[in-house]
Amino acid sequence: MNFLRGVMGGQSAGPQHTEAETIQKLCDRVASSTLLDDRRNAVRALKSLSKKYRLEVGIQAMEHLIHVLQTDRSDSEIIGYALDTLYNIISNDEEEEVDDVEEENSTRPSEDLGSQFTEIFIKQPENITLLLSLLEEFDFHVRWPGVKLLTSLLKHLGPQVQQIILVSPMGVSRLMDLLADSREVIRNDGVLLLQALTRSNGAIQKIVAFENAFERLLDIITEEGNSDGGIVVEDCLLLLQNLLKNNNSNQNFFKEGSYIQRMKPWFEVGDENSGWSAQKVTNLHLMLQLVRVLVSPTNPPGATSSCQKAMFQCGLLQQLCTILMATGVPADILTETINTVSEVIRGCQVNQDYFASVNAPSNPPRPAIVVLLMSMVNERQPFVLRCAVLYCFQCFLYKNQKGQGEIVSTLLPSTIDATGNSVSAGQLLCGGLFSTDSLSNWCAAVALAHALQENATQKEQLLRVQLATSIGNPPVSLLQQCTNILSQGDKINRRGSKIQTRVGLLMLLCTWLSNCPIAVTHFLHNSANVPFLTGQIAENLGEEEQLVQGLCALLLGITIYFNDNSLESYMKEKLKQLIEKRIGKENFIEKLGFISKHDLYSRASQKPQPNFLSPECMIFDHEFTKLVKELEGVITKAIYKSREEDKEEEEVKKTLEQHDSIVTHYKNMIREQDLQLEELKQQISTLKCQNEQLQTAVTQQASQIQQHKDQYNLLKIQLGKETQHQGSHNDGAQMNGIQPEEISRLREEVEELKSNQELLQSQLAEKDSLIESLKSLETSSGMNEQSSEAASIRDSEQIAELKQELETLKSQLNTQSMEINNLQIEKQELLQKAEAFAQSVPVPGDSEKIAAKTTDVEGRLSALLEENKELKNEIKSLSEEKTAIKEQLDSSNSTIAILQNEKNSLELHIKDSKKEQDDLLVLLADQDQKIIAIKKKLKEAGHPDEEEDELIIPVGQDDEFDEDEDDDKNDIEGDIQL
Amino acid sequence: MAYAYLFKYIIIGDTGVGKSCLLLQFTDKRFQPVHDLTIGVEFGARMITIDGKQIKLQIWDTAGQESFRSITRSYYRGAAGALLVYDITRRDTFNHLTTWLEDARQHSNSNMVIMLIGNKSDLESRREVKKEEGEAFAREHGLIFMETSAKTASNVEEAFINTAKEIYEKIQEGVFDINNEANGIKIGPQHAATNATHTGNQGGQQAGGGCC
C-alpha cells in the first residue's frame, strides 16, 4: 500500500491530520466496540466523512467496513452505511461533480484512486461474493447502495470483476433478479449494473440473455412507452446492444425468441407526432442501431439473412420505410433510418424487391429510390444524409442483378420517358455525374459503378447510352462524356475538390472496363484516351495528384489486361511498349501502388458503409477497394511480361482453350452419358421390378398349374375307375343285363348237374364192379351151393333190386341228360338271343321285364355317358388352361430374356463410357505433359518457376482448372464404384 | 411462430463426447465430423410437436472443458431439461457422469428432467461402455436413458423429444410451476391467452395467433 501513502502524502496537510485522527478513532470504534449502536454510529460518521476525505477513509476504513459487511449482516442499517461509505470511496461520480469547477487534470488522480481502491477491494474475491449475497437482501438501504457499489467496481476494473462474478455460483443470475425489482430506482440502476457487467464479455452476455434479459428489457421498454420513454429506455437499449453486438449466439437467440417482432412497434412514429424531444431522438437512434446490429454486413451471412427475412415478415422493414418517407423527421434520425433500411435490404432479394416498390406519398407518387437519389445529388442536403442515400442505393444493388438491370435500363434510349414528366434514377445519376458539385459527381459515379458491379450484361448495356449535348451537336456516348470530363475537367468551375470528381469518374471507368473487353475496345477506340492516361501517369506532379496518377495507371492496366486485341493500334503489346517508352515499367508499377498506399484506402476497405469523417475524405468506395486488391497483382504481372512470353502465353492459352474445349466437350459427353446411364439404370430397375412381379406371377401360375395337374390326375384316376365301371356296364349292356346272371345261374346248374351225373356215373361204376365181383364169385365157388343158392337168391333179389335201381338210375340219368340237353339248348338259345341282342341294340323287348330293365339300364347308361362327357369337357378346359398358362410362362420367360439383353447392352455402355473416360484421362495426362514441356521451354527461356505457373494459367482460371480435374477424378471413381 | 410451450434445455458432459454434434444434428440435420471446441455456450432452437401441441425447444450447448465449468453452471438453474452426454467409446467420460450429475443436481431446480445419453453408438467396434451399464446408471439415478449417434442421426430426434415428453407430462401432473420462468418453461402467447381468460377463449386465441 505504499503507493497509496505516496498519493496521500502529497495531499496531507495540517487540518487533514486531525481528520485523519478522527477517522482512525472511528475505525477503532467500528473494530472494537461491542455495542451495535456504537458501531453503527461510527460507520455513519465515516460515511459522512467519506466524500470529503475519500482517500483517508478509504485507506483506513475499508478493511473494517468489509468486516462489518461480513459480521453485521443482521442489521441492515449498518450494512447500508457501510455500503454507502464504500461506494463513496470507490466511485468517481461524486468527485466529478465537485471537480467540474476545478482543473481538468485533477480528475486524473481521483480516477486512479477509484481503480486503486477497487483493486484493494477485489484482491479478496470473496468480497465480491459477499457483495453478491448482500444484493439478495430486499431492504432498500442495502440493495440500492450494493447495486451502486458493484456498478462502480465494474466500471473501474471491469474484466477482473466480471471474472469473479462469472465464477461465483449463480452470480449473474442474482444480478438478473434486479430487473424484476418493483422499486424503479433499483431496477434502473440494475440496468446500469448489467450494462457494466456485460461490457465486452461474451460469456456473461450469454448468461444474461439466458436469464430472460431480452424478455424483461423489451417489457420495460414497452412499459415505458417505447421511444417516448425516458432515459430508462435508453439504458435498456444500451444494454440490449451490449448483449447483441458481435454475439452471434445471442443474436440467434433473439431471432429464435421472436423478439424481432417486438421491435416493430418501436418505429410506429406517426406523422402527426410533432414532439421530437432529445431523449426521443436518442432512443430512436439506439433502436435503429439495434436493428443494424442484427443485420450488420459483418455478421455471418446466414445469420444476417435470416434476420432480414424476419424483419420483412413481421413488417419491420415496411415500418422503417414509412419513417423514410414521412415528413418532419429529424435529419439524423432520417439518416440513421436510411442506413438501417440499407442494411435490412442488403443482399436480400425479397427485401430489395420490396424496397424498389416503395413509393413516396407525393403526387404523382414517385419511387422512394428516385426521391432518395434526388437528395444524394442535392448539394444542400447534409453530407451524412447523402452518404446514407448512397449506402442505401449500394445495398439495394448489392447482389441484385434485377435491380441493376432496372437502374441501367432507365438510361437506355428505348425506355427513357420522352415526355420528361417524371425523373428517372438514371437521369438523376447522369445529372449528378455531370453537375458542378464534385460530391454529386463522386456519389453518382460510385452509384453507377454499383449498378455494374459483377454484372457483365449491364456493363455492355451501359455502352449504348447516348447523351444529348448542346443543340446541333451529335449525341455523345456516356463513356465518351466521362473521359471528356476527365481530360478537360479543368475547364469547369466546380464546387468542392476537383480530385473527387476525377477519382469518382476513374473508379467508375475502372469498374466498367474490368472484365469487359468490349468496353475496353470502346474506350480505346477514342484515340485521345490513351495519350491522356500516359500523360497523367508520366507527369511528375504534386502529392495530391498521386492518387489520380495511380487510378490512371490502374485504368491503363485494365485496358491491357482485359484487352482482346481487337484494335490494331492498341493491341496489348503496343500498349505495353507505350508504357515502357513513355513511363517506364518500374515507374508505372510505383504509380499503381499509390492507390492502396493511400491513407483513406484501408478505412474504406473495412466496411461497406461509406463513412467519412468529412466531405474531403470521400475518396474511396468499399467495392472499389476490393477491385483494386484483385487487379493490382495481375496487372503488375501483365506489365512485366515480355512479348515472347506474351506470345507463348497466348499460345498456351489457345492450346489450353482448345484442350479446354475438348475437355469440356468430353465432359459434356460424359455428362450426357451419365444422364443416359442414369435413365437406363432407372429403366433397368423398373424392368427388374416388372420382372420380379412377372416371376412371382409365373410361380403363382406354376403352382396353379401344379394344382390343376393334381386335380387333373385325381380326376383322371376317378375317371379311370368310372370308365372301368362304364366298361363293365357297357359289356353288360351289349349282352343284356339280366341274361348274364341267368346264364351264370344256368351254368351253375349245368355244373351241378354235371357233377351229379359224375357222381351217378361213379356210383354206377361201383355197382358194375360189384356186379362183376358177384358174378365171378358165382362162377368160381361151387362148394357153397346151398349157401350160395340162398345167397344167390338173395343175390338175385339183390341183383333184381340193383337192376331196378340201375334201371331207375339209368332213367334218372336219361332224364338228367335230357335235362342237360334241354338246358344246353336253352343256353344255346339264350346265347343266340344274346348275340342277336348284341347285334341289334336296343334289344327288342322280348319281354316286358327285360324291356323295363333295358330302359333302366339305358337311363343309367346315358347318365353315365353324360357324366363321362362332362368329365371330358372338364379335362379339355383344364388342358386348355394349362396351355394358356404355358404360353404365359413362355412369354414371361421371353421378357426376362429381353431384360437380360438390355442389361447386357447397358453394361456394354458402361464399359464404353469407362473406356472413353480412360481415354480422356490419357488425353489429360498428355496435356499435362505438354504443359510441362511448355513450362520447360519457358524455363529455358530463363524465367523463374514460381512465376511461370501463374503466367501460363491466368489467375482464377487456374483454380477452376484444378477443380475440374478433381471433378473428373471424382466422376471416374464414382463410376468404378458402380 | 406460435407455440404452446417453450422449454429450455442444456446439454452437458465431458469435452468431445459430441454435444455440439447432437445439437447440430437436431437443429440442422447435419453432421460436422471436425471437432470444433465450444467456447462457453452456443445456442440452438427448434420446434417440435408433442400431443398435437407445438413446443419450442431452446437449447444451450455448453463447453465440456473443465475451464468453462463455472460459466456453464450458470445455465443449470434456468433449464427445464438437461441432456447428460457420455461417449460409449471412452470409459472415462462415463466415469465422470457422477460428477456431472452432482453438479447438475446441486445447481438446477429439482424438477429438471435429465436424459442420459450414450453417444457415438455408430462406433460399435470401439465400444468401451456397454449399453447395460448406461441403463443401470440411469436406473440407479432416476434418469431416462438412450444411446444415440449424432453421426447417423440415430435416436437424436427421440432423445430431444422424449425429454420434452417427460417435461410435458410433469406439467400435466402439475409438478412444474409453469408461471415461474426460472424453471425454463414458458407458456406460448397463444396458450397464455387461453389460460388467462377462460371466457372469450377465441378472442384470446385470435389475438395470440395474430401477433406471431
mmCIF file of N, CA and C in Angstrom, chain A residues 163 166-174 177 203 206-212 215 248-250 252-259 261, chain B residues 1 3 6 8-10 39-46 56 58 60 70-71 73-79 107 181-182 186 211-212:
data_model
loop_
_atom_site.group_PDB
_atom_site.id
_atom_site.type_symbol
_atom_site.label_atom_id
_atom_site.label_comp_id
_atom_site.label_asym_id
_atom_site.label_seq_id
_atom_site.Cartn_x
_atom_site.Cartn_y
_atom_site.Cartn_z
ATOM 1 N N GLN A 163 -14.856 -11.459 -14.154
ATOM 2 C CA GLN A 163 -14.349 -12.814 -13.998
ATOM 3 C C GLN A 163 -14.753 -13.392 -12.646
ATOM 4 N N LEU A 166 -18.407 -14.146 -12.679
ATOM 5 C CA LEU A 166 -18.672 -15.289 -13.563
ATOM 6 C C LEU A 166 -18.466 -16.613 -12.849
ATOM 7 N N VAL A 167 -17.416 -16.681 -12.013
ATOM 8 C CA VAL A 167 -17.135 -17.964 -11.381
ATOM 9 C C VAL A 167 -17.873 -18.151 -10.055
ATOM 10 N N SER A 168 -18.477 -17.067 -9.531
ATOM 11 C CA SER A 168 -19.222 -17.278 -8.290
ATOM 12 C C SER A 168 -20.594 -17.845 -8.646
ATOM 13 N N PRO A 169 -20.978 -18.905 -7.949
ATOM 14 C CA PRO A 169 -22.194 -19.618 -8.324
ATOM 15 C C PRO A 169 -23.411 -18.707 -8.333
ATOM 16 N N MET A 170 -24.154 -18.780 -9.408
ATOM 17 C CA MET A 170 -25.392 -18.028 -9.597
ATOM 18 C C MET A 170 -25.173 -16.511 -9.533
ATOM 19 N N GLY A 171 -23.934 -16.081 -9.682
ATOM 20 C CA GLY A 171 -23.644 -14.652 -9.575
ATOM 21 C C GLY A 171 -24.470 -13.837 -10.547
ATOM 22 N N VAL A 172 -24.376 -14.212 -11.812
ATOM 23 C CA VAL A 172 -25.072 -13.429 -12.837
ATOM 24 C C VAL A 172 -26.579 -13.529 -12.651
ATOM 25 N N SER A 173 -27.050 -14.727 -12.311
ATOM 26 C CA SER A 173 -28.493 -14.916 -12.161
ATOM 27 C C SER A 173 -29.054 -13.988 -11.093
ATOM 28 N N ARG A 174 -28.294 -13.839 -9.998
ATOM 29 C CA ARG A 174 -28.760 -12.975 -8.914
ATOM 30 C C ARG A 174 -28.900 -11.537 -9.392
ATOM 31 N N ASP A 177 -31.991 -10.750 -11.252
ATOM 32 C CA ASP A 177 -33.215 -10.570 -10.473
ATOM 33 C C ASP A 177 -33.498 -9.096 -10.201
ATOM 34 N N ALA A 203 -19.320 -14.327 -22.568
ATOM 35 C CA ALA A 203 -19.877 -15.380 -21.705
ATOM 36 C C ALA A 203 -20.978 -14.820 -20.808
ATOM 37 N N LYS A 206 -24.133 -13.980 -22.703
ATOM 38 C CA LYS A 206 -24.970 -15.146 -22.995
ATOM 39 C C LYS A 206 -25.766 -15.577 -21.765
ATOM 40 N N ILE A 207 -25.115 -15.539 -20.604
ATOM 41 C CA ILE A 207 -25.847 -15.952 -19.399
ATOM 42 C C ILE A 207 -26.990 -14.987 -19.123
ATOM 43 N N VAL A 208 -26.703 -13.690 -19.281
ATOM 44 C CA VAL A 208 -27.740 -12.691 -19.050
ATOM 45 C C VAL A 208 -28.902 -12.919 -20.011
ATOM 46 N N ALA A 209 -28.573 -13.213 -21.258
ATOM 47 C CA ALA A 209 -29.633 -13.486 -22.237
ATOM 48 C C ALA A 209 -30.403 -14.738 -21.837
ATOM 49 N N PHE A 210 -29.666 -15.741 -21.359
ATOM 50 C CA PHE A 210 -30.305 -16.991 -20.933
ATOM 51 C C PHE A 210 -31.292 -16.740 -19.804
ATOM 52 N N GLU A 211 -30.963 -15.769 -18.968
ATOM 53 C CA GLU A 211 -31.834 -15.456 -17.826
ATOM 54 C C GLU A 211 -32.980 -14.532 -18.228
ATOM 55 N N ASN A 212 -33.387 -14.644 -19.465
ATOM 56 C CA ASN A 212 -34.564 -13.914 -19.970
ATOM 57 C C ASN A 212 -34.396 -12.401 -20.008
ATOM 58 N N GLU A 215 -36.534 -10.625 -22.844
ATOM 59 C CA GLU A 215 -37.949 -10.528 -22.493
ATOM 60 C C GLU A 215 -38.174 -9.356 -21.526
ATOM 61 N N ASN A 248 -23.028 -13.700 -31.858
ATOM 62 C CA ASN A 248 -23.876 -14.435 -32.797
ATOM 63 C C ASN A 248 -24.861 -15.337 -32.087
ATOM 64 N N SER A 249 -24.406 -15.942 -31.000
ATOM 65 C CA SER A 249 -25.282 -16.847 -30.263
ATOM 66 C C SER A 249 -26.499 -16.090 -29.734
ATOM 67 N N ASN A 250 -26.251 -14.920 -29.143
ATOM 68 C CA ASN A 250 -27.366 -14.128 -28.622
ATOM 69 C C ASN A 250 -28.251 -13.580 -29.731
ATOM 70 N N ASN A 252 -28.836 -15.056 -32.508
ATOM 71 C CA ASN A 252 -29.646 -16.201 -32.918
ATOM 72 C C ASN A 252 -30.785 -16.427 -31.923
ATOM 73 N N PHE A 253 -30.457 -16.328 -30.651
ATOM 74 C CA PHE A 253 -31.456 -16.487 -29.604
ATOM 75 C C PHE A 253 -32.526 -15.404 -29.711
ATOM 76 N N PHE A 254 -32.093 -14.186 -29.972
ATOM 77 C CA PHE A 254 -33.019 -13.059 -30.116
ATOM 78 C C PHE A 254 -33.982 -13.310 -31.267
ATOM 79 N N LYS A 255 -33.418 -13.792 -32.377
ATOM 80 C CA LYS A 255 -34.254 -14.066 -33.549
ATOM 81 C C LYS A 255 -35.191 -15.229 -33.265
ATOM 82 N N GLU A 256 -34.633 -16.308 -32.690
ATOM 83 C CA GLU A 256 -35.438 -17.505 -32.427
ATOM 84 C C GLU A 256 -36.513 -17.253 -31.374
ATOM 85 N N GLY A 257 -36.237 -16.299 -30.499
ATOM 86 C CA GLY A 257 -37.225 -15.987 -29.468
ATOM 87 C C GLY A 257 -38.331 -15.073 -29.969
ATOM 88 N N SER A 258 -38.342 -14.826 -31.282
ATOM 89 C CA SER A 258 -39.347 -13.955 -31.907
ATOM 90 C C SER A 258 -39.345 -12.560 -31.300
ATOM 91 N N TYR A 259 -38.170 -12.080 -30.932
ATOM 92 C CA TYR A 259 -38.102 -10.735 -30.354
ATOM 93 C C TYR A 259 -38.016 -9.650 -31.432
ATOM 94 N N GLN A 261 -39.969 -9.343 -33.829
ATOM 95 C CA GLN A 261 -41.350 -8.877 -33.996
ATOM 96 C C GLN A 261 -41.681 -7.775 -32.993
ATOM 97 N N MET B 1 -43.260 -17.629 -34.708
ATOM 98 C CA MET B 1 -44.115 -18.819 -34.790
ATOM 99 C C MET B 1 -44.795 -19.057 -33.448
ATOM 100 N N TYR B 3 -46.295 -21.009 -30.378
ATOM 101 C CA TYR B 3 -46.000 -22.260 -29.702
ATOM 102 C C TYR B 3 -46.828 -22.328 -28.432
ATOM 103 N N LEU B 6 -42.610 -23.316 -24.284
ATOM 104 C CA LEU B 6 -41.199 -23.155 -24.613
ATOM 105 C C LEU B 6 -40.397 -23.831 -23.502
ATOM 106 N N LYS B 8 -36.530 -24.800 -22.048
ATOM 107 C CA LYS B 8 -35.095 -24.542 -22.159
ATOM 108 C C LYS B 8 -34.335 -25.809 -21.781
ATOM 109 N N TYR B 9 -33.374 -26.162 -22.636
ATOM 110 C CA TYR B 9 -32.553 -27.341 -22.389
ATOM 111 C C TYR B 9 -31.106 -26.912 -22.228
ATOM 112 N N ILE B 10 -30.352 -27.730 -21.523
ATOM 113 C CA ILE B 10 -28.909 -27.595 -21.622
ATOM 114 C C ILE B 10 -28.328 -28.955 -21.989
ATOM 115 N N ILE B 39 -16.824 -22.748 -27.197
ATOM 116 C CA ILE B 39 -16.326 -21.762 -26.235
ATOM 117 C C ILE B 39 -17.523 -21.292 -25.429
ATOM 118 N N GLY B 40 -17.487 -21.520 -24.141
ATOM 119 C CA GLY B 40 -18.612 -21.100 -23.302
ATOM 120 C C GLY B 40 -19.853 -21.887 -23.637
ATOM 121 N N VAL B 41 -20.823 -21.219 -24.244
ATOM 122 C CA VAL B 41 -22.055 -21.895 -24.634
ATOM 123 C C VAL B 41 -22.467 -21.445 -26.029
ATOM 124 N N GLU B 42 -23.201 -22.295 -26.725
ATOM 125 C CA GLU B 42 -23.777 -21.917 -28.008
ATOM 126 C C GLU B 42 -25.266 -22.212 -27.969
ATOM 127 N N PHE B 43 -25.993 -21.424 -28.739
ATOM 128 C CA PHE B 43 -27.442 -21.515 -28.688
ATOM 129 C C PHE B 43 -28.007 -22.155 -29.953
ATOM 130 N N GLY B 44 -29.063 -22.935 -29.779
ATOM 131 C CA GLY B 44 -29.772 -23.501 -30.923
ATOM 132 C C GLY B 44 -31.246 -23.641 -30.568
ATOM 133 N N ALA B 45 -32.097 -23.685 -31.594
ATOM 134 C CA ALA B 45 -33.532 -23.774 -31.321
ATOM 135 C C ALA B 45 -34.223 -24.600 -32.381
ATOM 136 N N ARG B 46 -35.319 -25.251 -31.963
ATOM 137 C CA ARG B 46 -36.146 -25.976 -32.932
ATOM 138 C C ARG B 46 -37.552 -26.149 -32.386
ATOM 139 N N LYS B 56 -41.601 -25.218 -28.470
ATOM 140 C CA LYS B 56 -40.333 -24.649 -28.923
ATOM 141 C C LYS B 56 -39.239 -25.076 -27.946
ATOM 142 N N GLN B 58 -35.467 -24.395 -26.809
ATOM 143 C CA GLN B 58 -34.294 -23.527 -26.860
ATOM 144 C C GLN B 58 -33.182 -24.268 -26.141
ATOM 145 N N TRP B 60 -29.179 -24.795 -25.035
ATOM 146 C CA TRP B 60 -27.860 -24.218 -24.805
ATOM 147 C C TRP B 60 -26.855 -25.352 -24.716
ATOM 148 N N SER B 70 -17.363 -23.222 -14.608
ATOM 149 C CA SER B 70 -18.021 -22.200 -13.798
ATOM 150 C C SER B 70 -19.025 -21.409 -14.628
ATOM 151 N N ILE B 71 -18.700 -21.225 -15.912
ATOM 152 C CA ILE B 71 -19.645 -20.495 -16.764
ATOM 153 C C ILE B 71 -20.879 -21.342 -17.008
ATOM 154 N N ARG B 73 -22.183 -23.616 -15.319
ATOM 155 C CA ARG B 73 -23.043 -23.816 -14.145
ATOM 156 C C ARG B 73 -24.178 -22.803 -14.092
ATOM 157 N N SER B 74 -23.927 -21.617 -14.646
ATOM 158 C CA SER B 74 -24.944 -20.569 -14.596
ATOM 159 C C SER B 74 -26.197 -20.964 -15.370
ATOM 160 N N TYR B 75 -26.086 -21.996 -16.201
ATOM 161 C CA TYR B 75 -27.215 -22.332 -17.054
ATOM 162 C C TYR B 75 -28.122 -23.393 -16.442
ATOM 163 N N TYR B 76 -27.652 -24.027 -15.358
ATOM 164 C CA TYR B 76 -28.442 -25.113 -14.796
ATOM 165 C C TYR B 76 -29.792 -24.624 -14.271
ATOM 166 N N ARG B 77 -29.752 -23.508 -13.543
ATOM 167 C CA ARG B 77 -30.942 -23.095 -12.818
ATOM 168 C C ARG B 77 -32.125 -22.847 -13.747
ATOM 169 N N GLY B 78 -31.849 -22.233 -14.890
ATOM 170 C CA GLY B 78 -32.960 -21.842 -15.756
ATOM 171 C C GLY B 78 -33.388 -22.889 -16.762
ATOM 172 N N ALA B 79 -32.898 -24.124 -16.615
ATOM 173 C CA ALA B 79 -33.210 -25.125 -17.633
ATOM 174 C C ALA B 79 -34.267 -26.103 -17.140
ATOM 175 N N HIS B 107 -27.056 -27.417 -8.762
ATOM 176 C CA HIS B 107 -27.324 -26.074 -9.279
ATOM 177 C C HIS B 107 -28.659 -25.919 -9.987
ATOM 178 N N GLU B 181 -40.749 -18.515 -14.806
ATOM 179 C CA GLU B 181 -39.899 -18.735 -15.976
ATOM 180 C C GLU B 181 -38.513 -19.232 -15.614
ATOM 181 N N ALA B 182 -38.149 -19.084 -14.337
ATOM 182 C CA ALA B 182 -36.834 -19.554 -13.916
ATOM 183 C C ALA B 182 -36.723 -21.067 -14.019
ATOM 184 N N LYS B 186 -41.915 -21.828 -20.482
ATOM 185 C CA LYS B 186 -42.690 -20.620 -20.724
ATOM 186 C C LYS B 186 -43.926 -21.028 -21.510
ATOM 187 N N CYS B 211 -50.346 -12.142 -33.446
ATOM 188 C CA CYS B 211 -49.103 -11.457 -33.113
ATOM 189 C C CYS B 211 -47.885 -12.261 -33.531
ATOM 190 N N CYS B 212 -48.079 -13.490 -33.891
ATOM 191 C CA CYS B 212 -46.886 -14.275 -34.198
ATOM 192 C C CYS B 212 -46.688 -14.514 -35.671
#
